[in-house]
Amino acid sequence: MDTSHERLFRLPFKLPTSVSAKKVCVYVAGALYGAGLWSFLDCVLYSKHANGSDLHISFIDWVPMLCSVLGMAIVSSIEKNRLLQDALSSGTFTGSQSTAWQARVVLFLGFSLLASGISGSLVVLIVKFLLKDYTSYPTLGMGINNVLANLAILLSCTMLWIGQNVEDEYNYSLTL
Amino acid sequence: MGVQVSPLTKIICLSGVLALGFLLIILSCALFHNYYPLFDVLIFLLAPLPNALFGKSDGFSSHGEFLNESGRNGEDFGHFMTGLLVSSGILLPIVFYHSNLINHESALMTVSGGLIIYLCIVFFTWFFNGSWDTEDDNLFGY
């Protein structure tokens, strides 16, 4: 599978093999997670130490971030091979049907937590910052950072998912 | 690694550079009487740890790696934690600078010093593990 793709371009540029692509995906996912975490901590620390306005970060701003982190933990802890196998075999194994349903429900919960995290941060940005005329930048930056943090965690979860699926394809082509 | 350098020279150079990194960070704390940047040393010292713990069966050097599910999950976790720690080590001084906890000279010195420390540890493991494993790595097109 990999050797057929190897001389695709004329330039001395090799398509990354799926193992190194997987590694890079996981590294990038970790870096994005760190970026999200520190972006959120930035708005919290800024509100505490360098705030020029009377608007402060309260627990409301923490809620979307907690949703995102929890959702990512749920989505990443699902065993995706199980889900894939059930999708492929499409219910011929009746014994694994209940676990497939459990996996679907839990995965749905995780994704909805992620989505509610990002939409919640947008709601906080609009209701707490924009509607109350805090539209100048150093104050608005706290809300923007919150949205960026949730976005980075969503992207991190996506990269991790992509990385694990790349690995699964690789294993599939190896074991057959 | 085409250039042949004796291991003693490597060790001396690396330890000098490591001391430079620590010097930068400690100077960034002590010059301004503000010891928040020391957290960065902690993060960058923890950063090589996940790969060192989980990456022992790295790549394909050991047989039975392909179907061993738990080993690869651990390796993924190690890579994820490495990315997380390195990015947070770079971002921590920037965030501290943005929230006026440290000034910008201190932030610059902390970022460069922390990166120097991390790269020292990475190069150290690469120099002294790489002599056995380079053939395997080249073989599998990493």
Short mmCIF file of N, CA, C and O in Angstrom, two decimals, chain B:
data_model
loop_
_atom_site.label_atom_id
_atom_site.label_comp_id
_atom_site.label_asym_id
_atom_site.label_seq_id
_atom_site.Cartn_x
_atom_site.Cartn_y
_atom_site.Cartn_z
N MET B 1 24.24 10.58 11.17
CA MET B 1 25.39 10.84 12.03
C MET B 1 26.68 10.49 11.28
O MET B 1 27.28 9.45 11.50
N GLY B 2 27.01 11.35 10.31
CA GLY B 2 28.20 11.07 9.54
C GLY B 2 29.45 11.46 10.27
O GLY B 2 30.52 10.83 10.10
N VAL B 3 29.36 12.48 11.07
CA VAL B 3 30.55 12.99 11.73
C VAL B 3 30.85 12.13 12.95
O VAL B 3 29.96 11.84 13.75
N GLN B 4 32.08 11.74 13.06
CA GLN B 4 32.47 10.94 14.22
C GLN B 4 32.97 11.86 15.33
O GLN B 4 34.00 12.52 15.19
N VAL B 5 32.20 11.94 16.37
CA VAL B 5 32.62 12.72 17.53
C VAL B 5 32.74 11.76 18.68
O VAL B 5 31.90 10.86 18.83
N SER B 6 33.75 11.95 19.46
CA SER B 6 33.92 11.02 20.58
C SER B 6 32.84 11.30 21.62
O SER B 6 32.39 12.44 21.76
N PRO B 7 32.41 10.27 22.32
CA PRO B 7 31.31 10.44 23.28
C PRO B 7 31.62 11.44 24.38
O PRO B 7 30.72 12.14 24.86
N LEU B 8 32.91 11.54 24.72
CA LEU B 8 33.28 12.47 25.78
C LEU B 8 33.00 13.91 25.36
O LEU B 8 32.44 14.71 26.13
N THR B 9 33.34 14.21 24.10
CA THR B 9 33.09 15.56 23.58
C THR B 9 31.60 15.86 23.58
O THR B 9 31.17 16.96 23.95
N LYS B 10 30.82 14.85 23.18
CA LYS B 10 29.36 15.05 23.16
C LYS B 10 28.85 15.37 24.55
O LYS B 10 28.05 16.28 24.74
N ILE B 11 29.34 14.59 25.52
CA ILE B 11 28.83 14.78 26.88
C ILE B 11 29.20 16.16 27.39
O ILE B 11 28.37 16.88 27.97
N ILE B 12 30.45 16.56 27.10
CA ILE B 12 30.89 17.86 27.62
C ILE B 12 30.10 18.98 26.96
O ILE B 12 29.60 19.89 27.63
N CYS B 13 29.93 18.90 25.62
CA CYS B 13 29.19 19.95 24.92
C CYS B 13 27.75 20.02 25.41
O CYS B 13 27.23 21.10 25.68
N LEU B 14 27.13 18.84 25.53
CA LEU B 14 25.73 18.83 25.95
C LEU B 14 25.55 19.37 27.35
O LEU B 14 24.61 20.12 27.62
N SER B 15 26.48 19.02 28.23
CA SER B 15 26.33 19.51 29.60
C SER B 15 26.55 21.02 29.65
O SER B 15 25.87 21.72 30.41
N GLY B 16 27.47 21.51 28.79
CA GLY B 16 27.64 22.96 28.73
C GLY B 16 26.40 23.66 28.27
O GLY B 16 25.97 24.67 28.84
N VAL B 17 25.77 23.10 27.22
CA VAL B 17 24.57 23.73 26.68
C VAL B 17 23.42 23.63 27.69
O VAL B 17 22.63 24.57 27.85
N LEU B 18 23.36 22.49 28.40
CA LEU B 18 22.32 22.32 29.42
C LEU B 18 22.49 23.36 30.52
O LEU B 18 21.52 23.97 30.98
N ALA B 19 23.74 23.58 30.92
CA ALA B 19 24.00 24.58 31.95
C ALA B 19 23.62 25.96 31.46
O ALA B 19 23.11 26.79 32.23
N LEU B 20 23.82 26.21 30.15
CA LEU B 20 23.41 27.49 29.57
C LEU B 20 21.90 27.67 29.67
O LEU B 20 21.41 28.75 30.02
N GLY B 21 21.16 26.60 29.39
CA GLY B 21 19.71 26.68 29.50
C GLY B 21 19.26 26.99 30.91
O GLY B 21 18.42 27.87 31.13
N PHE B 22 19.85 26.27 31.88
CA PHE B 22 19.48 26.54 33.28
C PHE B 22 19.87 27.95 33.68
O PHE B 22 19.14 28.62 34.40
N LEU B 23 21.04 28.39 33.16
CA LEU B 23 21.50 29.74 33.48
C LEU B 23 20.49 30.77 32.98
O LEU B 23 20.13 31.71 33.70
N LEU B 24 20.01 30.56 31.75
CA LEU B 24 19.04 31.51 31.19
C LEU B 24 17.79 31.58 32.05
O LEU B 24 17.30 32.67 32.36
N ILE B 25 17.28 30.42 32.45
CA ILE B 25 16.02 30.43 33.20
C ILE B 25 16.22 31.03 34.59
O ILE B 25 15.43 31.86 35.05
N ILE B 26 17.31 30.63 35.24
CA ILE B 26 17.52 31.15 36.60
C ILE B 26 17.79 32.65 36.56
O ILE B 26 17.33 33.41 37.42
N LEU B 27 18.51 33.08 35.50
CA LEU B 27 18.74 34.51 35.35
C LEU B 27 17.44 35.25 35.12
O LEU B 27 17.22 36.34 35.66
N SER B 28 16.56 34.65 34.33
CA SER B 28 15.28 35.31 34.06
C SER B 28 14.44 35.41 35.33
O SER B 28 13.59 36.29 35.44
N CYS B 29 14.67 34.50 36.27
CA CYS B 29 13.97 34.65 37.56
C CYS B 29 14.67 35.68 38.44
O CYS B 29 14.04 36.57 39.00
N ALA B 30 16.00 35.54 38.55
CA ALA B 30 16.70 36.27 39.59
C ALA B 30 16.89 37.74 39.23
O ALA B 30 16.97 38.58 40.11
N LEU B 31 16.96 38.05 37.94
CA LEU B 31 17.17 39.44 37.55
C LEU B 31 16.00 40.31 37.94
O LEU B 31 16.16 41.48 38.24
N PHE B 32 14.80 39.72 37.91
CA PHE B 32 13.60 40.53 38.13
C PHE B 32 12.91 40.17 39.44
O PHE B 32 11.78 40.62 39.68
N HIS B 33 13.56 39.35 40.24
CA HIS B 33 13.01 38.95 41.55
C HIS B 33 11.60 38.38 41.42
O HIS B 33 10.69 38.77 42.12
N ASN B 34 11.44 37.49 40.48
CA ASN B 34 10.11 36.98 40.17
C ASN B 34 10.30 35.52 39.77
O ASN B 34 10.86 35.23 38.72
N TYR B 35 9.88 34.63 40.65
CA TYR B 35 10.29 33.24 40.45
C TYR B 35 9.22 32.39 39.78
O TYR B 35 9.24 31.18 39.91
N TYR B 36 8.28 33.02 39.08
CA TYR B 36 7.30 32.23 38.33
C TYR B 36 7.92 31.41 37.20
O TYR B 36 7.46 30.31 36.94
N PRO B 37 8.96 31.89 36.48
CA PRO B 37 9.47 31.08 35.37
C PRO B 37 10.05 29.73 35.78
O PRO B 37 10.30 28.91 34.91
N LEU B 38 10.23 29.48 37.05
CA LEU B 38 10.77 28.18 37.44
C LEU B 38 9.81 27.04 37.12
O LEU B 38 10.23 25.90 36.98
N PHE B 39 8.53 27.35 36.98
CA PHE B 39 7.58 26.30 36.57
C PHE B 39 7.94 25.75 35.20
O PHE B 39 7.67 24.58 34.90
N ASP B 40 8.54 26.60 34.38
CA ASP B 40 8.90 26.16 33.04
C ASP B 40 9.98 25.08 33.07
O ASP B 40 9.95 24.16 32.27
N VAL B 41 10.90 25.20 34.02
CA VAL B 41 11.92 24.16 34.17
C VAL B 41 11.26 22.83 34.50
O VAL B 41 11.59 21.79 33.92
N LEU B 42 10.29 22.89 35.39
CA LEU B 42 9.58 21.67 35.78
C LEU B 42 8.92 21.02 34.56
O LEU B 42 9.04 19.82 34.33
N ILE B 43 8.22 21.86 33.76
CA ILE B 43 7.51 21.31 32.60
C ILE B 43 8.49 20.72 31.60
O ILE B 43 8.30 19.62 31.08
N PHE B 44 9.58 21.44 31.33
CA PHE B 44 10.50 20.93 30.32
C PHE B 44 11.30 19.74 30.84
O PHE B 44 11.77 18.94 30.05
N LEU B 45 11.46 19.61 32.15
CA LEU B 45 12.10 18.40 32.65
C LEU B 45 11.15 17.22 32.60
O LEU B 45 11.57 16.08 32.43
N LEU B 46 9.85 17.48 32.71
CA LEU B 46 8.87 16.39 32.62
C LEU B 46 8.62 15.99 31.17
O LEU B 46 8.14 14.89 30.91
N ALA B 47 8.92 16.89 30.23
CA ALA B 47 8.52 16.65 28.84
C ALA B 47 9.13 15.41 28.20
O ALA B 47 8.44 14.72 27.47
N PRO B 48 10.41 15.07 28.42
CA PRO B 48 10.90 13.84 27.79
C PRO B 48 10.46 12.57 28.50
O PRO B 48 10.71 11.49 28.02
N LEU B 49 9.81 12.73 29.65
CA LEU B 49 9.50 11.56 30.46
C LEU B 49 8.51 10.59 29.80
O LEU B 49 8.75 9.38 29.82
N PRO B 50 7.38 11.08 29.21
CA PRO B 50 6.44 10.12 28.64
C PRO B 50 7.03 9.26 27.54
O PRO B 50 6.78 8.06 27.49
N ASN B 51 7.85 9.86 26.67
CA ASN B 51 8.46 9.04 25.63
C ASN B 51 9.46 8.05 26.21
O ASN B 51 9.62 6.95 25.70
N ALA B 52 10.11 8.47 27.28
CA ALA B 52 11.07 7.56 27.89
C ALA B 52 10.36 6.40 28.56
O ALA B 52 10.87 5.28 28.59
N LEU B 53 9.17 6.66 29.10
CA LEU B 53 8.45 5.59 29.79
C LEU B 53 7.75 4.66 28.81
O LEU B 53 7.84 3.45 28.91
N PHE B 54 7.06 5.27 27.82
CA PHE B 54 6.21 4.44 26.96
C PHE B 54 6.88 4.06 25.66
O PHE B 54 6.41 3.19 24.96
N GLY B 55 7.95 4.75 25.30
CA GLY B 55 8.51 4.54 23.97
C GLY B 55 9.61 3.51 23.94
O GLY B 55 10.39 3.48 23.01
N LYS B 56 9.68 2.63 24.94
CA LYS B 56 10.76 1.66 24.94
C LYS B 56 10.60 0.66 23.82
O LYS B 56 11.55 0.24 23.19
N SER B 57 9.36 0.25 23.55
CA SER B 57 9.13 -0.65 22.42
C SER B 57 8.76 0.19 21.21
O SER B 57 7.78 -0.05 20.55
N ASP B 58 9.58 1.18 20.93
CA ASP B 58 9.25 2.16 19.92
C ASP B 58 9.37 1.54 18.53
O ASP B 58 10.28 0.78 18.24
N GLY B 59 8.43 1.89 17.66
CA GLY B 59 8.50 1.47 16.26
C GLY B 59 8.41 -0.03 16.13
O GLY B 59 7.51 -0.66 16.67
N PHE B 60 9.37 -0.59 15.43
CA PHE B 60 9.28 -1.99 15.10
C PHE B 60 10.51 -2.75 15.54
O PHE B 60 10.86 -3.77 15.00
N SER B 61 11.20 -2.20 16.53
CA SER B 61 12.43 -2.86 16.94
C SER B 61 12.15 -4.16 17.66
O SER B 61 12.94 -5.08 17.63
N SER B 62 10.99 -4.25 18.30
CA SER B 62 10.65 -5.50 18.98
C SER B 62 9.56 -6.21 18.21
O SER B 62 8.63 -5.59 17.70
N HIS B 63 9.64 -7.50 18.12
CA HIS B 63 8.61 -8.24 17.40
C HIS B 63 7.36 -8.34 18.25
O HIS B 63 7.40 -8.16 19.47
N GLY B 64 6.27 -8.68 17.60
CA GLY B 64 5.01 -8.76 18.30
C GLY B 64 4.42 -7.40 18.59
O GLY B 64 3.51 -7.27 19.40
N GLU B 65 4.92 -6.39 17.91
CA GLU B 65 4.44 -5.04 18.17
C GLU B 65 3.13 -4.77 17.43
O GLU B 65 2.30 -4.02 17.90
N PHE B 66 2.93 -5.43 16.31
CA PHE B 66 1.82 -5.06 15.43
C PHE B 66 0.47 -5.30 16.09
O PHE B 66 -0.44 -4.50 15.97
N LEU B 67 0.35 -6.42 16.75
CA LEU B 67 -0.96 -6.78 17.26
C LEU B 67 -1.09 -6.50 18.75
O LEU B 67 -2.12 -6.79 19.33
N ASN B 68 -0.06 -5.94 19.31
CA ASN B 68 -0.11 -5.67 20.74
C ASN B 68 -0.84 -4.35 20.98
O ASN B 68 -0.28 -3.28 20.78
N GLU B 69 -2.09 -4.45 21.36
CA GLU B 69 -2.93 -3.25 21.39
C GLU B 69 -2.55 -2.31 22.52
O GLU B 69 -2.40 -1.11 22.33
N SER B 70 -2.32 -2.87 23.71
CA SER B 70 -2.10 -2.01 24.87
C SER B 70 -0.78 -1.27 24.76
O SER B 70 -0.68 -0.12 25.17
N GLY B 71 0.22 -1.93 24.16
CA GLY B 71 1.51 -1.27 24.03
C GLY B 71 1.41 -0.05 23.14
O GLY B 71 1.98 1.00 23.44
N ARG B 72 0.62 -0.17 22.06
CA ARG B 72 0.53 0.97 21.16
C ARG B 72 -0.31 2.10 21.76
O ARG B 72 -0.05 3.26 21.51
N ASN B 73 -1.30 1.72 22.58
CA ASN B 73 -2.06 2.78 23.25
C ASN B 73 -1.17 3.57 24.19
O ASN B 73 -1.25 4.79 24.25
N GLY B 74 -0.30 2.84 24.91
CA GLY B 74 0.64 3.53 25.79
C GLY B 74 1.55 4.45 25.02
O GLY B 74 1.84 5.56 25.45
N GLU B 75 1.99 3.98 23.85
CA GLU B 75 2.88 4.80 23.04
C GLU B 75 2.17 6.06 22.56
O GLU B 75 2.74 7.16 22.58
N ASP B 76 0.92 5.89 22.15
CA ASP B 76 0.12 7.05 21.74
C ASP B 76 -0.01 8.05 22.88
O ASP B 76 0.14 9.26 22.68
N PHE B 77 -0.26 7.50 24.07
CA PHE B 77 -0.40 8.39 25.22
C PHE B 77 0.90 9.13 25.49
O PHE B 77 0.89 10.33 25.79
N GLY B 78 2.02 8.43 25.32
CA GLY B 78 3.31 9.08 25.50
C GLY B 78 3.52 10.19 24.51
O GLY B 78 3.97 11.29 24.87
N HIS B 79 3.19 9.95 23.24
CA HIS B 79 3.35 11.00 22.23
C HIS B 79 2.45 12.19 22.53
O HIS B 79 2.85 13.35 22.40
N PHE B 80 1.21 11.87 22.93
CA PHE B 80 0.26 12.95 23.23
C PHE B 80 0.77 13.81 24.38
O PHE B 80 0.76 15.04 24.31
N MET B 81 1.26 13.13 25.43
CA MET B 81 1.74 13.89 26.59
C MET B 81 2.98 14.70 26.23
O MET B 81 3.17 15.81 26.73
N THR B 82 3.82 14.15 25.33
CA THR B 82 5.00 14.91 24.93
C THR B 82 4.60 16.19 24.22
O THR B 82 5.11 17.28 24.52
N GLY B 83 3.67 16.05 23.26
CA GLY B 83 3.22 17.25 22.56
C GLY B 83 2.60 18.25 23.50
O GLY B 83 2.86 19.46 23.41
N LEU B 84 1.80 17.74 24.44
CA LEU B 84 1.13 18.62 25.40
C LEU B 84 2.15 19.35 26.26
O LEU B 84 2.07 20.58 26.44
N LEU B 85 3.15 18.62 26.75
CA LEU B 85 4.10 19.25 27.67
C LEU B 85 5.00 20.24 26.95
O LEU B 85 5.28 21.32 27.47
N VAL B 86 5.43 19.89 25.73
CA VAL B 86 6.32 20.81 25.02
C VAL B 86 5.58 22.09 24.67
O VAL B 86 6.08 23.21 24.88
N SER B 87 4.34 21.94 24.18
CA SER B 87 3.60 23.16 23.81
C SER B 87 3.27 23.98 25.05
O SER B 87 3.32 25.22 25.01
N SER B 88 2.99 23.31 26.17
CA SER B 88 2.67 24.11 27.35
C SER B 88 3.93 24.76 27.92
O SER B 88 3.86 25.85 28.48
N GLY B 89 5.09 24.10 27.74
CA GLY B 89 6.32 24.74 28.16
C GLY B 89 6.62 25.99 27.37
O GLY B 89 7.16 26.96 27.89
N ILE B 90 6.27 25.97 26.07
CA ILE B 90 6.49 27.18 25.27
C ILE B 90 5.45 28.23 25.60
O ILE B 90 5.76 29.42 25.65
N LEU B 91 4.21 27.79 25.85
CA LEU B 91 3.13 28.76 26.01
C LEU B 91 3.08 29.37 27.41
O LEU B 91 2.55 30.46 27.57
N LEU B 92 3.63 28.67 28.41
CA LEU B 92 3.53 29.19 29.79
C LEU B 92 4.17 30.55 29.97
O LEU B 92 3.52 31.45 30.52
N PRO B 93 5.42 30.78 29.48
CA PRO B 93 5.95 32.14 29.65
C PRO B 93 5.18 33.18 28.87
O PRO B 93 5.06 34.33 29.33
N ILE B 94 4.64 32.78 27.71
CA ILE B 94 3.89 33.76 26.91
C ILE B 94 2.62 34.17 27.65
O ILE B 94 2.26 35.35 27.69
N VAL B 95 1.96 33.17 28.25
CA VAL B 95 0.74 33.47 29.00
C VAL B 95 1.07 34.32 30.22
O VAL B 95 0.36 35.30 30.52
N PHE B 96 2.17 33.99 30.90
CA PHE B 96 2.57 34.79 32.06
C PHE B 96 2.90 36.22 31.64
O PHE B 96 2.58 37.17 32.35
N TYR B 97 3.52 36.34 30.46
CA TYR B 97 3.84 37.68 29.99
C TYR B 97 2.56 38.45 29.67
O TYR B 97 2.44 39.63 29.98
N HIS B 98 1.61 37.76 29.06
CA HIS B 98 0.37 38.44 28.67
C HIS B 98 -0.42 38.90 29.88
O HIS B 98 -1.12 39.90 29.83
N SER B 99 -0.32 38.16 30.99
CA SER B 99 -1.07 38.57 32.16
C SER B 99 -0.20 39.32 33.16
O SER B 99 -0.49 39.33 34.36
N ASN B 100 0.89 39.92 32.64
CA ASN B 100 1.72 40.83 33.43
C ASN B 100 2.35 40.19 34.65
O ASN B 100 2.66 40.88 35.61
N LEU B 101 2.52 38.89 34.65
CA LEU B 101 3.20 38.29 35.79
C LEU B 101 4.71 38.41 35.64
O LEU B 101 5.43 38.53 36.62
N ILE B 102 5.21 38.33 34.39
CA ILE B 102 6.64 38.50 34.15
C ILE B 102 6.78 39.48 33.00
O ILE B 102 5.82 39.72 32.25
N ASN B 103 7.95 40.08 32.83
CA ASN B 103 8.11 41.01 31.72
C ASN B 103 8.68 40.29 30.50
O ASN B 103 8.95 39.09 30.54
N HIS B 104 8.85 41.04 29.39
CA HIS B 104 9.08 40.30 28.15
C HIS B 104 10.50 39.79 28.02
O HIS B 104 10.72 38.77 27.37
N GLU B 105 11.48 40.45 28.65
CA GLU B 105 12.82 39.86 28.62
C GLU B 105 12.82 38.51 29.34
O GLU B 105 13.40 37.53 28.87
N SER B 106 12.15 38.49 30.47
CA SER B 106 12.08 37.26 31.24
C SER B 106 11.38 36.16 30.44
O SER B 106 11.83 35.00 30.45
N ALA B 107 10.31 36.54 29.72
CA ALA B 107 9.60 35.53 28.94
C ALA B 107 10.48 34.98 27.83
O ALA B 107 10.53 33.76 27.61
N LEU B 108 11.19 35.86 27.14
CA LEU B 108 12.07 35.40 26.06
C LEU B 108 13.16 34.48 26.60
O LEU B 108 13.41 33.40 26.04
N MET B 109 13.78 34.88 27.71
CA MET B 109 14.85 34.05 28.27
C MET B 109 14.30 32.72 28.74
O MET B 109 14.96 31.68 28.58
N THR B 110 13.10 32.72 29.28
CA THR B 110 12.54 31.46 29.76
C THR B 110 12.23 30.52 28.61
O THR B 110 12.53 29.32 28.68
N VAL B 111 11.64 31.06 27.52
CA VAL B 111 11.31 30.18 26.39
C VAL B 111 12.59 29.60 25.79
O VAL B 111 12.70 28.39 25.55
N SER B 112 13.61 30.47 25.58
CA SER B 112 14.82 29.95 24.94
C SER B 112 15.54 28.98 25.88
O SER B 112 16.02 27.93 25.43
N GLY B 113 15.59 29.31 27.16
CA GLY B 113 16.26 28.41 28.09
C GLY B 113 15.55 27.07 28.21
O GLY B 113 16.19 26.02 28.22
N GLY B 114 14.23 27.10 28.25
CA GLY B 114 13.49 25.85 28.34
C GLY B 114 13.66 25.00 27.10
O GLY B 114 13.84 23.78 27.19
N LEU B 115 13.65 25.64 25.92
CA LEU B 115 13.85 24.88 24.69
C LEU B 115 15.25 24.29 24.65
O LEU B 115 15.43 23.15 24.19
N ILE B 116 16.23 25.04 25.15
CA ILE B 116 17.60 24.52 25.17
C ILE B 116 17.68 23.29 26.07
O ILE B 116 18.27 22.26 25.71
N ILE B 117 17.03 23.36 27.24
CA ILE B 117 17.05 22.21 28.15
C ILE B 117 16.40 21.00 27.50
O ILE B 117 16.95 19.89 27.50
N TYR B 118 15.24 21.23 26.88
CA TYR B 118 14.52 20.10 26.28
C TYR B 118 15.33 19.49 25.14
O TYR B 118 15.46 18.26 25.04
N LEU B 119 15.89 20.36 24.27
CA LEU B 119 16.65 19.83 23.15
C LEU B 119 17.90 19.10 23.63
O LEU B 119 18.32 18.12 23.01
N CYS B 120 18.48 19.56 24.73
CA CYS B 120 19.63 18.86 25.29
C CYS B 120 19.27 17.44 25.68
O CYS B 120 19.99 16.50 25.36
N ILE B 121 18.14 17.31 26.36
CA ILE B 121 17.76 15.96 26.80
C ILE B 121 17.46 15.07 25.60
O ILE B 121 17.87 13.91 25.52
N VAL B 122 16.77 15.66 24.59
CA VAL B 122 16.43 14.89 23.40
C VAL B 122 17.69 14.46 22.67
O VAL B 122 17.84 13.29 22.27
N PHE B 123 18.64 15.39 22.50
CA PHE B 123 19.87 15.04 21.80
C PHE B 123 20.69 14.03 22.59
O PHE B 123 21.34 13.17 22.01
N PHE B 124 20.64 14.15 23.89
CA PHE B 124 21.38 13.20 24.71
C PHE B 124 20.87 11.78 24.48
O PHE B 124 21.63 10.86 24.19
N THR B 125 19.54 11.61 24.56
CA THR B 125 19.00 10.27 24.33
C THR B 125 19.23 9.83 22.89
O THR B 125 19.45 8.65 22.63
N TRP B 126 19.20 10.79 21.97
CA TRP B 126 19.37 10.43 20.57
C TRP B 126 20.80 9.98 20.29
O TRP B 126 21.04 9.02 19.57
N PHE B 127 21.76 10.67 20.90
CA PHE B 127 23.15 10.30 20.69
C PHE B 127 23.44 8.92 21.24
O PHE B 127 24.10 8.12 20.60
N PHE B 128 22.92 8.65 22.41
CA PHE B 128 23.39 7.44 23.07
C PHE B 128 22.44 6.27 22.91
O PHE B 128 22.80 5.15 23.26
N ASN B 129 21.24 6.51 22.40
CA ASN B 129 20.42 5.37 21.98
C ASN B 129 20.55 5.13 20.50
O ASN B 129 20.35 4.03 20.03
N GLY B 130 20.84 6.20 19.76
CA GLY B 130 20.78 6.12 18.31
C GLY B 130 21.79 5.18 17.71
O GLY B 130 21.59 4.67 16.62
N SER B 131 22.89 4.91 18.41
CA SER B 131 23.93 4.09 17.80
C SER B 131 23.45 2.67 17.56
O SER B 131 23.92 2.01 16.64
N TRP B 132 22.49 2.21 18.36
CA TRP B 132 21.97 0.86 18.11
C TRP B 132 20.76 0.87 17.21
O TRP B 132 20.51 -0.08 16.48
N ASP B 133 20.00 1.91 17.26
CA ASP B 133 18.67 1.86 16.63
C ASP B 133 18.59 2.56 15.29
O ASP B 133 17.55 2.52 14.66
N THR B 134 19.67 3.21 14.85
CA THR B 134 19.54 3.98 13.62
C THR B 134 19.25 3.10 12.43
O THR B 134 18.51 3.47 11.54
N GLU B 135 19.83 1.90 12.40
CA GLU B 135 19.61 1.02 11.25
C GLU B 135 18.14 0.66 11.14
O GLU B 135 17.57 0.69 10.07
N ASP B 136 17.56 0.34 12.27
CA ASP B 136 16.15 -0.04 12.25
C ASP B 136 15.29 1.13 11.80
O ASP B 136 14.37 0.97 11.01
N ASP B 137 15.62 2.33 12.28
CA ASP B 137 14.81 3.48 11.90
C ASP B 137 14.92 3.77 10.42
O ASP B 137 13.93 4.06 9.75
N ASN B 138 16.14 3.66 9.89
CA ASN B 138 16.30 3.93 8.47
C ASN B 138 15.60 2.88 7.64
O ASN B 138 15.06 3.15 6.57
N LEU B 139 15.59 1.67 8.14
CA LEU B 139 15.01 0.57 7.39
C LEU B 139 13.52 0.78 7.17
O LEU B 139 12.98 0.49 6.11
N PHE B 140 12.85 1.29 8.17
CA PHE B 140 11.40 1.40 8.06
C PHE B 140 10.94 2.78 7.68
O PHE B 140 9.79 3.13 7.88
N GLY B 141 11.84 3.56 7.12
CA GLY B 141 11.43 4.82 6.49
C GLY B 141 10.77 5.79 7.41
O GLY B 141 9.81 6.43 7.05
N TYR B 142 11.29 5.89 8.61
CA TYR B 142 10.69 6.84 9.56
C TYR B 142 10.94 8.24 9.10
O TYR B 142 12.06 8.63 8.83
#
